[in-house]
Tab-separated table of C-alpha atoms in Angstrom:
chain	number	residue	atom	x	y	z
A	988	MET	CA	64.582	85.298	87.491
A	989	LYS	CA	64.783	88.288	85.211
A	990	HIS	CA	62.248	91.065	84.958
A	991	LEU	CA	61.606	91.562	81.271
A	992	ALA	CA	59.833	94.891	81.704
A	993	PRO	CA	60.143	97.726	84.241
A	994	ARG	CA	58.533	96.317	87.378
A	995	GLY	CA	56.222	99.219	88.235
A	996	ARG	CA	54.860	99.528	84.708
A	997	MET	CA	54.378	95.781	84.434
A	998	LEU	CA	52.498	95.491	87.718
A	999	LYS	CA	50.100	98.303	86.729
A	1000	ARG	CA	49.492	96.567	83.418
A	1001	LEU	CA	48.932	93.240	85.139
A	1002	ALA	CA	46.536	94.799	87.631
A	1003	ALA	CA	44.444	96.239	84.822
A	1004	ILE	CA	44.364	92.954	82.963
A	1005	SER	CA	43.555	91.093	86.174
A	1006	SER	CA	40.517	93.283	86.774
A	1007	VAL	CA	39.209	92.600	83.280
A	1008	ALA	CA	39.942	88.892	83.645
A	1009	LEU	CA	38.016	88.756	86.920
A	1010	VAL	CA	34.910	90.245	85.325
A	1011	LEU	CA	35.172	87.968	82.305
A	1012	SER	CA	35.729	84.931	84.497
A	1013	LEU	CA	32.281	85.503	85.979
A	1014	LEU	CA	30.855	85.474	82.477
A	1015	THR	CA	32.588	82.203	81.693
A	1016	ALA	CA	31.716	80.467	84.943
A	1017	PRO	CA	30.030	77.086	84.665
A	1018	GLY	CA	26.512	77.512	83.385
A	1019	SER	CA	27.257	80.517	81.142
A	1020	SER	CA	27.088	80.286	77.363
A	1021	ALA	CA	30.838	80.990	77.024
A	1022	ALA	CA	31.958	77.934	79.005
A	1023	LYS	CA	31.584	74.251	78.199
A	1024	ALA	CA	31.445	71.481	80.741
A	1025	PRO	CA	34.039	68.689	80.637
A	1026	ALA	CA	33.317	65.690	78.466
A	1027	ASP	CA	30.815	63.115	79.682
A	1028	PRO	CA	32.860	61.097	82.206
A	1029	GLY	CA	31.643	57.893	80.596
A	1030	THR	CA	32.771	58.803	77.067
A	1031	ILE	CA	36.210	57.372	76.231
A	1032	PRO	CA	37.956	58.527	73.029
A	1033	GLY	CA	39.209	56.075	70.443
A	1034	VAL	CA	42.782	54.832	70.137
A	1035	ASP	CA	45.092	57.858	69.750
A	1036	GLU	CA	42.097	60.154	69.307
A	1037	ILE	CA	42.751	63.624	70.712
A	1038	VAL	CA	39.984	65.306	72.684
A	1039	SER	CA	40.050	68.540	74.660
A	1040	SER	CA	38.058	71.380	76.096
A	1041	PRO	CA	37.637	74.275	73.628
A	1042	ASN	CA	40.107	76.468	75.540
A	1043	LEU	CA	43.123	74.101	75.425
A	1044	LYS	CA	44.610	73.143	72.075
A	1045	GLN	CA	47.710	71.378	70.804
A	1046	VAL	CA	49.885	73.739	68.759
A	1047	ALA	CA	52.920	71.495	68.163
A	1048	HIS	CA	54.184	67.920	68.480
A	1049	LEU	CA	57.607	66.272	68.130
A	1050	ASP	CA	58.059	62.507	68.025
A	1051	LYS	CA	60.877	60.875	69.959
A	1052	SER	CA	63.832	60.379	67.672
A	1053	GLY	CA	67.516	59.618	67.299
A	1054	VAL	CA	69.478	57.916	70.074
A	1055	LEU	CA	66.914	58.400	72.875
A	1056	PRO	CA	64.036	55.962	72.363
A	1057	GLY	CA	63.508	55.404	76.104
A	1058	THR	CA	60.839	56.642	78.494
A	1059	ASN	CA	60.430	60.424	78.552
A	1060	THR	CA	60.407	61.918	82.055
A	1061	ASP	CA	60.762	65.367	83.626
A	1062	TRP	CA	61.454	68.884	82.328
A	1063	ALA	CA	63.630	71.896	83.088
A	1064	PHE	CA	63.728	75.140	81.081
A	1065	GLN	CA	66.167	77.966	80.461
A	1066	GLY	CA	65.872	80.791	77.945
A	1067	ARG	CA	64.937	79.419	74.544
A	1068	TYR	CA	65.685	75.809	75.504
A	1069	ALA	CA	63.680	73.023	77.111
A	1070	TYR	CA	65.601	70.083	78.560
A	1071	GLY	CA	63.638	66.845	78.562
A	1072	GLY	CA	64.683	63.848	80.626
A	1073	ASN	CA	64.664	60.369	79.111
A	1074	TYR	CA	65.766	56.990	80.462
A	1075	ASP	CA	68.475	57.007	77.781
A	1076	GLY	CA	69.765	60.531	78.513
A	1077	PHE	CA	68.195	63.915	77.767
A	1078	TYR	CA	66.958	66.027	74.881
A	1079	VAL	CA	67.640	69.712	74.309
A	1080	TYR	CA	64.755	71.366	72.462
A	1081	ASP	CA	64.803	74.826	70.926
A	1082	VAL	CA	61.455	76.360	71.880
A	1083	LYS	CA	62.105	79.930	70.786
A	1084	ASN	CA	59.032	79.442	68.627
A	1085	PRO	CA	56.799	77.248	70.813
A	1086	LYS	CA	54.594	76.436	67.832
A	1087	ALA	CA	57.572	75.055	65.894
A	1088	PRO	CA	59.987	73.458	68.399
A	1089	THR	CA	63.033	71.573	67.148
A	1090	VAL	CA	65.472	69.060	68.583
A	1091	ALA	CA	68.657	71.053	69.190
A	1092	ALA	CA	70.748	68.268	70.763
A	1093	GLN	CA	70.570	64.793	72.268
A	1094	VAL	CA	72.802	63.479	75.038
A	1095	LEU	CA	73.072	59.694	75.325
A	1096	CYS	CA	73.576	58.893	79.019
A	1097	PRO	CA	71.519	55.867	80.139
A	1098	GLY	CA	69.979	55.627	83.599
A	1099	SER	CA	66.491	55.348	85.060
A	1100	GLN	CA	64.496	58.551	85.627
A	1101	ASN	CA	67.226	61.002	84.531
A	1102	ASP	CA	65.440	63.735	86.443
A	1103	ILE	CA	66.705	67.225	85.469
A	1104	SER	CA	67.367	70.540	87.240
A	1105	ILE	CA	69.180	73.605	85.900
A	1106	THR	CA	70.930	76.658	87.321
A	1107	GLY	CA	73.179	79.030	85.370
A	1108	ASN	CA	75.470	76.949	83.161
A	1109	LEU	CA	74.906	73.731	85.115
A	1110	LEU	CA	72.510	70.864	84.485
A	1111	PHE	CA	71.977	68.121	87.058
A	1112	LEU	CA	70.855	64.652	86.003
A	1113	GLY	CA	69.534	62.206	88.604
A	1114	THR	CA	70.012	58.464	88.024
A	1115	ASP	CA	68.004	55.876	89.943
A	1116	SER	CA	69.334	52.565	88.658
A	1117	GLN	CA	72.600	50.804	89.358
A	1118	ARG	CA	75.040	51.327	86.486
A	1119	THR	CA	78.373	49.722	85.705
A	1120	ASN	CA	80.164	53.081	86.095
A	1121	ASP	CA	79.537	56.798	86.546
A	1122	THR	CA	80.159	57.838	82.935
A	1123	CYS	CA	77.630	58.122	80.125
A	1124	ASP	CA	79.124	54.992	78.556
A	1125	ASN	CA	77.469	52.491	80.881
A	1126	VAL	CA	74.968	49.652	81.090
A	1127	ALA	CA	72.762	48.377	83.870
A	1128	SER	CA	74.794	46.723	86.601
A	1129	THR	CA	73.878	43.054	86.883
A	1130	THR	CA	75.390	39.837	88.192
A	1131	ALA	CA	76.956	39.410	84.773
A	1132	ALA	CA	78.188	43.008	84.639
A	1133	PRO	CA	78.565	44.227	88.231
A	1134	GLY	CA	80.842	47.202	87.515
A	1135	ASP	CA	80.904	49.877	90.225
A	1136	ARG	CA	77.147	49.726	90.898
A	1137	TRP	CA	77.020	53.499	90.540
A	1138	GLU	CA	73.873	55.641	90.840
A	1139	GLY	CA	73.368	59.238	91.873
A	1140	ILE	CA	73.883	62.696	90.311
A	1141	LYS	CA	75.715	63.692	87.133
A	1142	ILE	CA	76.654	67.337	86.499
A	1143	PHE	CA	76.890	68.849	83.005
A	1144	ASP	CA	78.176	72.181	81.736
A	1145	ILE	CA	75.557	73.680	79.395
A	1146	SER	CA	77.370	76.923	78.607
A	1147	ASP	CA	76.718	75.846	75.038
A	1148	PRO	CA	73.306	74.138	75.161
A	1149	LEU	CA	74.028	72.450	71.851
A	1150	THR	CA	77.059	70.602	73.232
A	1151	PRO	CA	76.535	69.745	76.943
A	1152	LYS	CA	79.757	68.576	78.621
A	1153	TYR	CA	79.871	66.035	81.409
A	1154	LEU	CA	81.774	67.390	84.427
A	1155	LYS	CA	81.323	65.320	87.548
A	1156	SER	CA	79.371	62.571	89.318
A	1157	VAL	CA	78.223	62.310	92.926
A	1158	LYS	CA	77.221	58.891	94.220
A	1159	THR	CA	74.226	58.826	96.573
A	1160	ASP	CA	72.632	56.077	98.647
A	1161	CYS	CA	69.766	54.444	96.751
A	1162	GLY	CA	70.561	56.661	93.754
A	1163	SER	CA	68.465	59.689	92.824
A	1164	HIS	CA	64.857	58.975	91.990
A	1165	THR	CA	64.325	62.726	91.957
A	1166	GLN	CA	66.485	65.701	92.828
A	1167	THR	CA	65.457	69.219	93.760
A	1168	LEU	CA	67.632	72.291	93.267
A	1169	VAL	CA	67.753	74.514	96.353
A	1170	PRO	CA	69.248	78.024	96.028
A	1171	GLY	CA	71.695	79.061	98.737
A	1172	LYS	CA	70.826	81.825	101.168
A	1173	ARG	CA	71.960	85.370	100.388
A	1174	GLY	CA	75.740	85.487	100.153
A	1175	ASP	CA	76.003	81.702	99.785
A	1176	LYS	CA	77.865	80.897	96.556
A	1177	ASN	CA	76.536	77.357	96.485
A	1178	VAL	CA	73.407	75.563	95.385
A	1179	TYR	CA	72.140	72.400	97.006
A	1180	LEU	CA	70.403	69.310	95.697
A	1181	TYR	CA	67.905	67.502	97.869
A	1182	VAL	CA	68.140	63.953	96.567
A	1183	SER	CA	65.096	61.757	97.135
A	1184	SER	CA	65.367	57.981	96.868
A	1185	TYR	CA	63.848	54.937	98.476
A	1186	ASN	CA	63.939	51.164	98.814
A	1187	LEU	CA	60.835	49.169	97.888
A	1188	ALA	CA	62.568	45.794	97.956
A	1189	GLY	CA	62.026	45.210	101.650
A	1190	SER	CA	65.620	44.075	102.081
A	1191	ASP	CA	69.140	45.480	101.791
A	1192	GLN	CA	70.193	46.161	98.223
A	1193	PRO	CA	73.625	47.100	96.804
A	1194	ASN	CA	74.002	50.855	97.406
A	1195	CYS	CA	70.719	50.901	99.339
A	1196	ALA	CA	70.715	49.474	102.849
A	1197	LEU	CA	67.699	49.582	105.122
A	1198	PRO	CA	66.565	51.514	107.032
A	1199	HIS	CA	66.630	54.283	104.438
A	1200	ASP	CA	64.672	56.992	106.221
A	1201	LYS	CA	66.754	59.882	104.959
A	1202	ILE	CA	67.529	62.189	102.066
A	1203	SER	CA	70.954	63.067	100.647
A	1204	ILE	CA	72.042	66.700	100.336
A	1205	VAL	CA	74.634	67.542	97.692
A	1206	LYS	CA	76.463	70.868	97.963
A	1207	VAL	CA	77.576	72.339	94.630
A	1208	PRO	CA	80.026	75.282	94.697
A	1209	LEU	CA	78.951	77.406	91.742
A	1210	ARG	CA	82.514	78.572	91.110
A	1211	ASN	CA	83.895	75.042	91.277
A	1212	PRO	CA	81.131	72.535	90.475
A	1213	THR	CA	83.590	69.644	90.236
A	1214	ALA	CA	83.943	69.938	94.027
A	1215	ALA	CA	80.296	68.917	94.487
A	1216	ALA	CA	79.808	66.351	97.248
A	1217	VAL	CA	77.273	64.904	99.656
A	1218	VAL	CA	77.491	67.067	102.788
A	1219	ALA	CA	74.550	65.738	104.807
A	1220	THR	CA	72.159	62.794	104.971
A	1221	PRO	CA	69.492	63.967	107.433
A	1222	VAL	CA	67.140	61.321	108.767
A	1223	VAL	CA	63.618	62.527	108.059
A	1224	PHE	CA	61.844	59.679	109.846
A	1225	PRO	CA	63.704	58.721	113.033
A	1226	ASP	CA	60.664	56.641	114.019
A	1227	GLY	CA	60.693	54.826	110.667
A	1228	GLY	CA	57.723	56.668	109.180
A	1229	PHE	CA	54.508	55.024	108.030
A	1230	PRO	CA	54.865	51.254	108.530
A	1231	GLY	CA	52.643	50.357	105.608
A	1232	ALA	CA	49.269	48.652	105.253
A	1233	PRO	CA	47.412	46.667	102.576
A	1234	GLN	CA	47.684	48.677	99.328
A	1235	LYS	CA	49.457	51.456	101.267
A	1236	THR	CA	53.234	51.882	100.827
A	1237	ALA	CA	55.542	51.961	103.829
A	1238	THR	CA	57.919	54.899	104.103
A	1239	THR	CA	61.578	54.121	103.328
A	1240	GLY	CA	62.627	57.556	102.099
A	1241	CYS	CA	61.082	60.324	99.992
A	1242	HIS	CA	59.884	60.268	96.415
A	1243	ASP	CA	60.001	63.992	95.692
A	1244	ILE	CA	60.576	67.300	97.459
A	1245	THR	CA	59.476	70.755	96.325
A	1246	VAL	CA	61.113	73.824	97.869
A	1247	TYR	CA	59.872	77.393	98.207
A	1248	ALA	CA	63.230	78.934	99.066
A	1249	GLU	CA	61.987	82.492	99.571
A	1250	LYS	CA	59.754	81.228	102.375
A	1251	ASP	CA	62.311	78.715	103.706
A	1252	LEU	CA	59.796	75.907	103.245
A	1253	ALA	CA	59.834	72.543	101.532
A	1254	ALA	CA	57.104	69.956	101.025
A	1255	GLY	CA	58.073	66.310	100.837
A	1256	ALA	CA	56.039	63.527	99.273
A	1257	CYS	CA	57.533	60.593	101.115
A	1258	MET	CA	55.781	57.377	100.122
A	1259	GLY	CA	53.537	56.904	103.186
A	1260	ASP	CA	53.877	60.421	104.593
A	1261	GLY	CA	53.456	64.037	103.569
A	1262	VAL	CA	56.026	66.340	105.162
A	1263	LEU	CA	56.453	70.087	105.665
A	1264	PHE	CA	60.068	71.190	106.260
A	1265	ASP	CA	61.755	74.321	107.559
A	1266	ILE	CA	64.818	74.798	105.302
A	1267	ARG	CA	66.336	77.943	106.780
A	1268	ASP	CA	69.458	75.848	107.277
A	1269	ARG	CA	69.841	74.380	103.801
A	1270	THR	CA	71.910	71.421	104.961
A	1271	ALA	CA	69.779	70.624	108.010
A	1272	PRO	CA	66.108	70.722	107.014
A	1273	LYS	CA	63.797	70.446	110.008
A	1274	VAL	CA	60.530	68.510	109.907
A	1275	LEU	CA	57.733	70.857	110.992
A	1276	THR	CA	54.863	68.412	110.619
A	1277	THR	CA	53.841	65.211	108.881
A	1278	VAL	CA	50.453	63.999	107.655
A	1279	ARG	CA	49.046	60.646	106.567
A	1280	ASP	CA	45.959	59.519	104.712
A	1281	GLU	CA	45.462	55.866	105.519
A	1282	VAL	CA	42.053	55.746	103.832
A	1283	ASN	CA	42.676	57.009	100.307
A	1284	PHE	CA	46.397	57.657	99.672
A	1285	ALA	CA	48.623	54.778	98.553
A	1286	PHE	CA	51.894	56.514	97.607
A	1287	TRP	CA	52.717	60.186	98.280
A	1288	HIS	CA	54.383	61.146	95.005
A	1289	SER	CA	54.915	64.904	94.563
A	1290	ALA	CA	54.021	68.308	95.996
A	1291	THR	CA	53.212	71.824	94.752
A	1292	PHE	CA	52.855	75.008	96.814
A	1293	ASN	CA	50.461	77.765	95.852
A	1294	ASN	CA	52.150	81.083	95.135
A	1295	ASN	CA	51.419	82.487	98.594
A	1296	GLY	CA	52.997	79.455	100.236
A	1297	THR	CA	49.812	78.831	102.222
A	1298	LYS	CA	48.743	75.552	100.582
A	1299	VAL	CA	50.287	72.320	99.352
A	1300	VAL	CA	48.891	69.989	96.710
A	1301	PHE	CA	50.120	66.425	97.215
A	1302	THR	CA	49.640	63.746	94.547
A	1303	ASP	CA	48.932	60.056	95.053
A	1304	GLU	CA	50.670	57.647	92.667
A	1305	LEU	CA	48.130	54.873	93.172
A	1306	GLY	CA	49.282	51.750	91.346
A	1307	GLY	CA	52.854	53.009	91.062
A	1308	GLY	CA	52.293	54.452	87.600
A	1309	GLY	CA	51.351	51.040	86.217
A	1310	ALA	CA	47.618	50.671	86.763
A	1311	ALA	CA	44.296	51.927	85.477
A	1312	THR	CA	43.154	54.171	88.316
A	1313	CYS	CA	40.954	56.753	86.573
A	1314	ASN	CA	37.868	54.615	86.207
A	1315	GLU	CA	34.502	54.316	87.910
A	1316	ALA	CA	35.618	51.394	90.065
A	1317	ILE	CA	38.444	53.371	91.710
A	1318	GLY	CA	36.307	56.469	92.183
A	1319	PRO	CA	37.138	60.159	92.764
A	1320	ASN	CA	39.103	60.045	96.043
A	1321	ARG	CA	41.675	57.302	95.489
A	1322	GLY	CA	44.593	58.144	93.178
A	1323	ALA	CA	43.733	61.825	93.511
A	1324	ASP	CA	45.415	65.058	94.521
A	1325	ALA	CA	44.956	66.160	98.124
A	1326	ILE	CA	44.833	69.862	98.986
A	1327	TYR	CA	46.186	70.917	102.377
A	1328	ASP	CA	46.171	74.397	103.884
A	1329	ILE	CA	49.241	75.437	105.878
A	1330	VAL	CA	47.935	76.826	109.151
A	1331	SER	CA	49.719	78.147	112.226
A	1332	LYS	CA	48.644	76.960	115.631
A	1333	ARG	CA	50.410	78.578	118.553
A	1334	GLY	CA	53.234	79.536	116.218
A	1335	VAL	CA	53.619	76.019	114.827
A	1336	LYS	CA	52.880	75.304	111.165
A	1337	LYS	CA	50.522	72.427	110.469
A	1338	LEU	CA	48.945	70.858	107.380
A	1339	GLU	CA	45.145	70.630	107.397
A	1340	PHE	CA	43.327	68.574	104.781
A	1341	ARG	CA	40.701	70.396	102.729
A	1342	SER	CA	39.672	68.281	99.721
A	1343	TYR	CA	40.594	65.918	96.893
A	1344	TYR	CA	40.843	66.651	93.180
A	1345	LYS	CA	40.800	64.089	90.403
A	1346	ILE	CA	40.174	64.422	86.680
A	1347	PRO	CA	36.400	64.289	86.096
A	1348	ARG	CA	36.575	61.811	83.197
A	1349	TYR	CA	36.821	58.054	83.135
A	1350	ASN	CA	39.644	56.331	81.322
A	1351	ALA	CA	39.497	52.872	79.778
A	1352	ASP	CA	40.587	49.936	81.920
A	1353	THR	CA	43.498	49.550	79.477
A	1354	GLU	CA	44.901	53.032	80.235
A	1355	VAL	CA	47.555	53.629	82.884
A	1356	CYS	CA	46.385	56.810	84.563
A	1357	VAL	CA	47.952	58.468	87.602
A	1358	ALA	CA	48.222	61.878	89.275
A	1359	HIS	CA	51.672	63.071	88.220
A	1360	ASN	CA	53.849	66.167	87.740
A	1361	GLY	CA	52.483	69.666	87.269
A	1362	SER	CA	53.158	73.335	87.986
A	1363	LEU	CA	51.397	76.575	88.804
A	1364	ILE	CA	50.088	78.849	86.074
A	1365	PRO	CA	51.000	82.439	87.068
A	1366	VAL	CA	47.628	84.073	87.740
A	1367	PRO	CA	47.780	86.670	90.541
A	1368	GLY	CA	45.141	86.150	93.186
A	1369	ARG	CA	44.240	82.653	91.980
A	1370	ASP	CA	45.644	79.174	92.606
A	1371	ILE	CA	45.656	77.435	89.221
A	1372	MET	CA	47.885	74.606	88.074
A	1373	VAL	CA	48.410	72.357	85.086
A	1374	GLN	CA	49.051	68.691	85.751
A	1375	ALA	CA	50.002	65.507	83.893
A	1376	TRP	CA	47.948	62.337	84.393
A	1377	TYR	CA	49.751	59.821	82.146
A	1378	LEU	CA	47.078	58.509	79.735
A	1379	GLY	CA	44.538	60.562	81.641
A	1380	GLY	CA	46.026	63.479	79.735
A	1381	ILE	CA	46.536	67.032	80.981
A	1382	SER	CA	44.265	68.904	83.353
A	1383	VAL	CA	44.179	72.607	84.223
A	1384	TRP	CA	42.410	73.157	87.514
A	1385	ASP	CA	41.677	75.875	90.050
A	1386	PHE	CA	42.136	75.280	93.786
A	1387	THR	CA	41.712	78.871	94.966
A	1388	ASP	CA	38.907	77.554	97.120
A	1389	SER	CA	40.738	74.696	98.826
A	1390	ARG	CA	37.467	72.933	99.574
A	1391	ARG	CA	36.023	73.170	96.058
A	1392	PRO	CA	38.666	72.603	93.360
A	1393	LYS	CA	37.414	72.585	89.796
A	1394	GLU	CA	38.779	71.810	86.361
A	1395	ILE	CA	38.871	74.627	83.815
A	1396	ALA	CA	40.549	72.881	80.855
A	1397	PHE	CA	41.720	69.458	79.687
A	1398	TRP	CA	43.490	67.725	76.813
A	1399	GLU	CA	44.127	64.021	76.242
A	1400	ARG	CA	44.857	61.264	73.778
A	1401	GLY	CA	42.734	58.169	73.733
A	1402	PRO	CA	44.059	54.758	74.836
A	1403	LEU	CA	47.061	53.205	73.141
A	1404	SER	CA	45.251	49.859	73.156
A	1405	THR	CA	41.708	48.665	73.713
A	1406	THR	CA	42.738	45.098	74.533
A	1407	GLN	CA	45.631	45.278	77.008
A	1408	LEU	CA	46.794	47.552	79.814
A	1409	THR	CA	49.361	49.966	78.365
A	1410	GLY	CA	51.515	52.688	79.877
A	1411	GLY	CA	52.094	56.067	78.288
A	1412	GLY	CA	50.803	59.615	78.229
A	1413	SER	CA	52.037	62.778	79.904
A	1414	TRP	CA	54.759	62.338	82.564
A	1415	SER	CA	55.221	66.077	83.208
A	1416	ALA	CA	53.124	69.012	82.048
A	1417	TYR	CA	54.468	72.463	82.966
A	1418	TRP	CA	53.651	76.070	82.149
A	1419	TYR	CA	56.628	77.953	80.715
A	1420	ASN	CA	56.417	81.455	79.292
A	1421	GLY	CA	52.916	81.298	77.901
A	1422	PHE	CA	52.640	77.652	76.822
A	1423	ILE	CA	52.201	74.215	78.350
A	1424	TYR	CA	54.901	71.655	77.561
A	1425	SER	CA	54.105	67.974	78.017
A	1426	ASN	CA	56.751	65.243	77.966
A	1427	ASP	CA	54.818	62.213	76.727
A	1428	ILE	CA	56.277	58.912	77.909
A	1429	THR	CA	56.018	57.171	74.558
A	1430	LYS	CA	54.947	59.748	71.977
A	1431	GLY	CA	57.379	62.645	72.406
A	1432	VAL	CA	56.647	66.307	73.117
A	1433	ASP	CA	53.340	68.142	72.951
A	1434	VAL	CA	52.991	71.914	73.177
A	1435	LEU	CA	49.602	73.251	74.197
A	1436	GLU	CA	48.124	76.735	74.244
A	1437	LEU	CA	45.560	77.747	76.845
A	1438	LYS	CA	43.174	80.481	75.761
A	1439	ASP	CA	40.940	81.384	78.671
A	1440	VAL	CA	40.162	84.776	80.168
A	1441	ARG	CA	40.706	83.346	83.641
A	1442	THR	CA	44.374	82.672	82.817
A	1443	ALA	CA	45.046	85.328	80.150
A	1444	ILE	CA	47.209	87.364	82.504
A	1445	ALA	CA	49.690	84.484	82.758
A	1446	LYS	CA	50.985	85.272	79.266
A	1447	PHE	CA	52.674	88.372	80.660
A	1448	PHE	CA	54.935	86.500	83.087
A	1449	ARG	CA	58.347	85.401	81.842
A	1450	ALA	CA	60.977	83.329	83.614
A	1451	ASP	CA	64.517	82.848	82.329
A	1452	THR	CA	64.963	79.551	84.220
A	1453	PHE	CA	62.254	77.195	85.396
A	1454	ASN	CA	62.538	74.105	87.592
A	1455	ALA	CA	59.066	73.028	88.692
A	1456	GLN	CA	60.257	71.669	92.043
A	1457	THR	CA	62.129	74.908	92.849
A	1458	GLN	CA	59.243	77.289	93.294
A	1459	ASP	CA	59.548	81.023	93.656
A	1460	ASN	CA	57.120	83.912	93.748
A	1461	PHE	CA	56.008	84.491	90.161
A	1462	LEU	CA	55.148	88.088	91.046
A	1463	ARG	CA	58.917	88.649	91.271
A	1464	TRP	CA	59.715	87.217	87.818
């Protein structure tokens, strides 16, 4: 990350602003005249109707267009560009002016998920569906078109963001549902990708034999990225992990991993288990502890550290991203986020459950709603994040008090249909350099601006590269 102002001067300025923000936050606490409570949980907006709290507003929107009509997925950011994943490839957006973003380029490269990470001049694209070959000119591998049954990681050169160039593929077992960029240790001229994938079929599949209780680690030499290769496949669950239960998914791999490289920690959301790793040895992560929630969690989906690295927020993808789970029948604890404190007991790190958080509004029974991808908002001394909830919209919430999380802002569109269950909404909502960017599954891109004294200081933090699952200390940006 680059410092965009002299560090000492910036920190003094931030400290002054933080003091003012703290005082003003007391004035805007719930119950004061300057704050408004969330919408009545029983009030559901009309089809495509946009509703929000007064402090979170849409400032721009771009429809999907061109050669990428597929499902929009995850984000990565660098400089003036936002890279948006799509099942048909990826978009490059120019966000120099966040209130007037434009499509700068489109790369047609079909494959499920197409999860994105970026470092320097390299972009990594994760594919989690069997394809007829490892190029961008491919189709789904079927009995009629078996091809090479390729899935895994593609590497692109984005020296010129307007003309990304495909460099290299790396095949991985079970493909790459998600992939997390892990910086090398000091003096290491490589980066690493922790590739998460899994098998829900319950039987051996081409490229994905059971048991699949591991992750794949790809080593990428920065000076010679075409030499990238799988260098380790550590078994995370030698005992097989959570065996499964009614409406609770068995563990056959990990769904997503978030790393906090500075602290040599990683948090894994691994289907039926939550995991805390020691990653001091980048190619041999060590499981420190695992946790389960056999009462309320159905599918451990993703993880976010707080900035101090003392907490982890895990999300539950109840219904697999295909069900209405934000209604009165499901309730506040199922399909929620779970907040865990990282505590040390006799020198051993453990995860201790503190509370659940779920959006405090009901969705229609026709709306697919699920706890999905989000990121921290850089507010020193506070733990605040923005998070996507599919058709549940976007929620900004504070978990500084691990036992009493609370929402401070929200934005959402109404249902896409009032007669049938329909998927859509925000897949990923991340804070980047003063604005929130949402990749809407069906609609395109939304840019939101948060105006709240409790988060005003965040506008002063600037990153030159941002991968949500590669966390670092925002005080060092």
